[in-house]
One Martini backbone bead per residue (centre of mass of N, CA, C, O) as a GRO file, in nm:
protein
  176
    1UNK     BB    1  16.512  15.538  25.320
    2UNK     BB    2  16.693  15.490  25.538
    3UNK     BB    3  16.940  15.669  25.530
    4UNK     BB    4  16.737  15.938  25.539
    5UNK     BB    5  16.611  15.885  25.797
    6UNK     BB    6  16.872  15.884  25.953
    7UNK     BB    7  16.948  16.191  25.893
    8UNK     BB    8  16.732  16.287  26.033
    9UNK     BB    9  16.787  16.201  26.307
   10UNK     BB   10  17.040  16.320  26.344
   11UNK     BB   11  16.915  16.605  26.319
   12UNK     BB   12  16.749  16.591  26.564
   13UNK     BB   13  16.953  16.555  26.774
   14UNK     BB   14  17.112  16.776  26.726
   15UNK     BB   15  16.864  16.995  26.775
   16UNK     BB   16  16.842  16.914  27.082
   17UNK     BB   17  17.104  16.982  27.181
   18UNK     BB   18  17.011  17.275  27.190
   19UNK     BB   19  16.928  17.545  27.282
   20UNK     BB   20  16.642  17.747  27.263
   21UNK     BB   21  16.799  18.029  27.192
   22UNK     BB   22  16.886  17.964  26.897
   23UNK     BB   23  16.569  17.968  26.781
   24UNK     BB   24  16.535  18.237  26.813
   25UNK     BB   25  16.450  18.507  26.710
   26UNK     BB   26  16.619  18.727  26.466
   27UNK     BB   27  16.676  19.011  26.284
   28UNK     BB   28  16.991  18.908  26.187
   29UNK     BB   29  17.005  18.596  26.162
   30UNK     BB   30  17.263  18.438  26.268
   31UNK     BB   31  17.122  18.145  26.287
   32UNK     BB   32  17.122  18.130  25.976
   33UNK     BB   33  17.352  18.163  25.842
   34UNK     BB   34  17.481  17.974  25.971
   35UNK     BB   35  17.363  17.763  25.838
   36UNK     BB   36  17.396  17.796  25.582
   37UNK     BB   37  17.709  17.795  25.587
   38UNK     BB   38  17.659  17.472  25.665
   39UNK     BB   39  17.558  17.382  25.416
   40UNK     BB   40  17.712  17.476  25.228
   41UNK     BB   41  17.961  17.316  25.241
   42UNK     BB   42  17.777  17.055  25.206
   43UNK     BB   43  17.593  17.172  24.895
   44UNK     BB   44  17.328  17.269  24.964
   45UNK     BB   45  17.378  17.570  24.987
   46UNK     BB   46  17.308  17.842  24.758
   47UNK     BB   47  17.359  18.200  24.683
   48UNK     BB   48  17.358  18.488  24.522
   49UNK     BB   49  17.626  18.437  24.617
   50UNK     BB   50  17.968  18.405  24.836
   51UNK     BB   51  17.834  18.614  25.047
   52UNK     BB   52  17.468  18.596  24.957
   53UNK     BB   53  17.170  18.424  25.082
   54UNK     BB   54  16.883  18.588  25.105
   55UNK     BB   55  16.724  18.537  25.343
   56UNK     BB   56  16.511  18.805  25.331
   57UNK     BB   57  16.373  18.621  25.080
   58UNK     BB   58  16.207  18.468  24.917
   59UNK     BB   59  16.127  18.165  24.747
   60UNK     BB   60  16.115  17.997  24.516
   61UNK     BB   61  16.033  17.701  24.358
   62UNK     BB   62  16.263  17.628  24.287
   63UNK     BB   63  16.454  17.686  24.514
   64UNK     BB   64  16.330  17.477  24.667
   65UNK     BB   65  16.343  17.222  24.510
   66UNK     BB   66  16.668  17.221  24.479
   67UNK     BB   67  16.710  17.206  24.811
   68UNK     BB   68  16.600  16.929  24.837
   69UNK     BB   69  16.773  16.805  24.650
   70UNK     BB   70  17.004  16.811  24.802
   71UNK     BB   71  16.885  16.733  25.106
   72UNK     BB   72  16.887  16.413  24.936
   73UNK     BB   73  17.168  16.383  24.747
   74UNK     BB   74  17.030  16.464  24.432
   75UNK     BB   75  17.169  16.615  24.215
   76UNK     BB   76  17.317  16.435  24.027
   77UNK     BB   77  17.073  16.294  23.937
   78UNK     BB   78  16.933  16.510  23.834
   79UNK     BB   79  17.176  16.641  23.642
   80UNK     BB   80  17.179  16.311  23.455
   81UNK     BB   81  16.901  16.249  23.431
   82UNK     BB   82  16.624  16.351  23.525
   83UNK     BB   83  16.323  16.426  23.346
   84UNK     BB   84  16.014  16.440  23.246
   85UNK     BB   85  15.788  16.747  23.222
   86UNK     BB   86  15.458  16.964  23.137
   87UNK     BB   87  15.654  17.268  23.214
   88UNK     BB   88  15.679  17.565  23.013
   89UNK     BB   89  15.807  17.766  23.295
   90UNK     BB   90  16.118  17.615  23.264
   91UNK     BB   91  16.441  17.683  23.300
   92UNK     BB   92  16.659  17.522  23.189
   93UNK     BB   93  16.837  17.511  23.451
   94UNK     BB   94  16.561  17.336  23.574
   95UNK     BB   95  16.461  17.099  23.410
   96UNK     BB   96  16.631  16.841  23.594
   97UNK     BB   97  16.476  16.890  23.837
   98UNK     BB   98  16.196  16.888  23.781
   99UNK     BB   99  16.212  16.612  23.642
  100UNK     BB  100  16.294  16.454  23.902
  101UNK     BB  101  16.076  16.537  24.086
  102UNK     BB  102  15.822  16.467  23.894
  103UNK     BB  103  15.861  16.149  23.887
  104UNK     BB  104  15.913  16.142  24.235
  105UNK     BB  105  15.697  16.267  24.338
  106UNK     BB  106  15.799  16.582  24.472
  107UNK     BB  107  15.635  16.734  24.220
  108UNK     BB  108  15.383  16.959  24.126
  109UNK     BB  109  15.181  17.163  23.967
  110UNK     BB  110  14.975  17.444  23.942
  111UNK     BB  111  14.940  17.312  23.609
  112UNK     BB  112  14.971  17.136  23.368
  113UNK     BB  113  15.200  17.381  23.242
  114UNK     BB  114  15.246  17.512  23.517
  115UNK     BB  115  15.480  17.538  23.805
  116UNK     BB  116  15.600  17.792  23.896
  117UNK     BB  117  15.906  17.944  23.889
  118UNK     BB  118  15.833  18.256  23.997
  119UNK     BB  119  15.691  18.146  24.221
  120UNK     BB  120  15.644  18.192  24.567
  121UNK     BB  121  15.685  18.007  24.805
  122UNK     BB  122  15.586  17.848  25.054
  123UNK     BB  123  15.532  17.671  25.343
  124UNK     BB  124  15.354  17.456  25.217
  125UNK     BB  125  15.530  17.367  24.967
  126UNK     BB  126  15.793  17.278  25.117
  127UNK     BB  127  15.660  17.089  25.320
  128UNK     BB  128  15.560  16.923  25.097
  129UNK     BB  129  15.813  16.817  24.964
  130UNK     BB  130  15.960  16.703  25.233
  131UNK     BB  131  15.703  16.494  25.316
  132UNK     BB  132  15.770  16.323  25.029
  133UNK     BB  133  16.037  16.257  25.080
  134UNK     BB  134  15.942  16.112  25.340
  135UNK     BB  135  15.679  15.921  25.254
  136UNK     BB  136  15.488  16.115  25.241
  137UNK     BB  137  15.112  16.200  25.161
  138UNK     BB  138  14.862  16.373  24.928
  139UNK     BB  139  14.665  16.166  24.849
  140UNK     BB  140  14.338  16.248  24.908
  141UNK     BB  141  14.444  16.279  25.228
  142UNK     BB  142  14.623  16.048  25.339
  143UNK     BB  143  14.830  16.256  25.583
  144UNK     BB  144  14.778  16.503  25.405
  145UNK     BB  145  14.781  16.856  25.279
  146UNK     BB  146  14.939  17.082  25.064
  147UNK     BB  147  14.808  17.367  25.258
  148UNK     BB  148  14.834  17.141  25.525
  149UNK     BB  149  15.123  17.029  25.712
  150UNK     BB  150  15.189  17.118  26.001
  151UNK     BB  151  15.102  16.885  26.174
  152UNK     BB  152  15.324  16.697  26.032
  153UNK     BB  153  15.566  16.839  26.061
  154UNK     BB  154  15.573  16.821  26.355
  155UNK     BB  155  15.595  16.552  26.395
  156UNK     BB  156  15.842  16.471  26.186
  157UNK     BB  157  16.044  16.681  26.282
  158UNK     BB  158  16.043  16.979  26.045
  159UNK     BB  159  16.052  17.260  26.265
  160UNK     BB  160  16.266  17.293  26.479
  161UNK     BB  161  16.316  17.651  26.375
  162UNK     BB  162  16.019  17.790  26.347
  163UNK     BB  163  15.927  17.864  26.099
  164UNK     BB  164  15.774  18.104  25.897
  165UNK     BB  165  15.409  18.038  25.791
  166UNK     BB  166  15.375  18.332  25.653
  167UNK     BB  167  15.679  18.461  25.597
  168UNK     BB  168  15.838  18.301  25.387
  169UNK     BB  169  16.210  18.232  25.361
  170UNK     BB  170  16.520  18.160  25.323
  171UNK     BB  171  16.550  18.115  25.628
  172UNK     BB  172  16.363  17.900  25.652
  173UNK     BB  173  16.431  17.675  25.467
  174UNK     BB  174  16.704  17.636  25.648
  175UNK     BB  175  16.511  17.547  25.936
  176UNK     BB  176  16.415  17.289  25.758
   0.00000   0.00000   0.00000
């Protein structure tokens, strides 16, 4: 947990570091691009092609979990150990991805038996798989809420290239 926190603050010092004007909204995307381009490198993003990011489409839950467990470095322990999880609706090639975040703890289904694998995430389950990875709660209403996470991401600076939380798409993914 140490240091997955230094990683978090070194990602913070590093876009502190950044004019604000990197963050501005942009039709073209070029600065999620750049980071995608820059994650794919780290092993953390990987595109529907070797050319093509689909920054511009929702994420799926699935890719939101996948992203998360890459950005996590967790990606060979889920697919050696992976582990159960009582999800009907996951496709095999995501089983391990999903067995190991289930047992992590780091996301439930939709309902007992349906993941939700073909549907879309929004901002606030991203947001939500992220503040669980990085120890903070949602049970009970713990820390935050699985619906509102919004004042608590951006409280823990994982907010900081202003992600859409109405049209969450997979360049938001990015900058988060």
């Amino acid at each position: 947990m140490k240091k997955l926190t230094a990683l978090f603050i070194c990602i913070t010092l590093i876009f502190s570091c950044l004019p604000l004007s990197a963050f501005a909204a942009s039709d073209s995307l070029s600065f999620e691009t750049q980071l995608a381009e820059d994650l794919k490198a780290l092993g953390i993003f990987k595109g529907v092609s070797d050319t093509d990011f689909a920054l511009g489409r929702a994420p799926t839950r699935i890719e939101a979990l996948v992203m998360l467990i890459r950005s996590l470095g967790k990606e060979a322990d889920a697919l050696s150990k992976g582990g159960k999880h009582p999800f009907l609706d996951v496709p095999s090639w995501a089983d391990k991805y999903v067995g190991y975040a289930y047992v992590n703890k780091l996301t439930n289904g939709m309902s007992a038996t349906k993941f939700g694998s073909n549907t879309a995430a929004s901002s606030s389950m991203y947001l939500t798989f992220v503040l669980r990875a990085l120890g903070y709660s949602d049970t009970n209403g713990a820390d935050f809420t699985w619906d509102n996470p919004f004042t608590l991401a951006r409280t823990a600076g994982i907010m900081l290239g202003n992600p859409d939380t109405i049209n969450f798409m997979r360049a938001d993914v990015v900058l988060v």
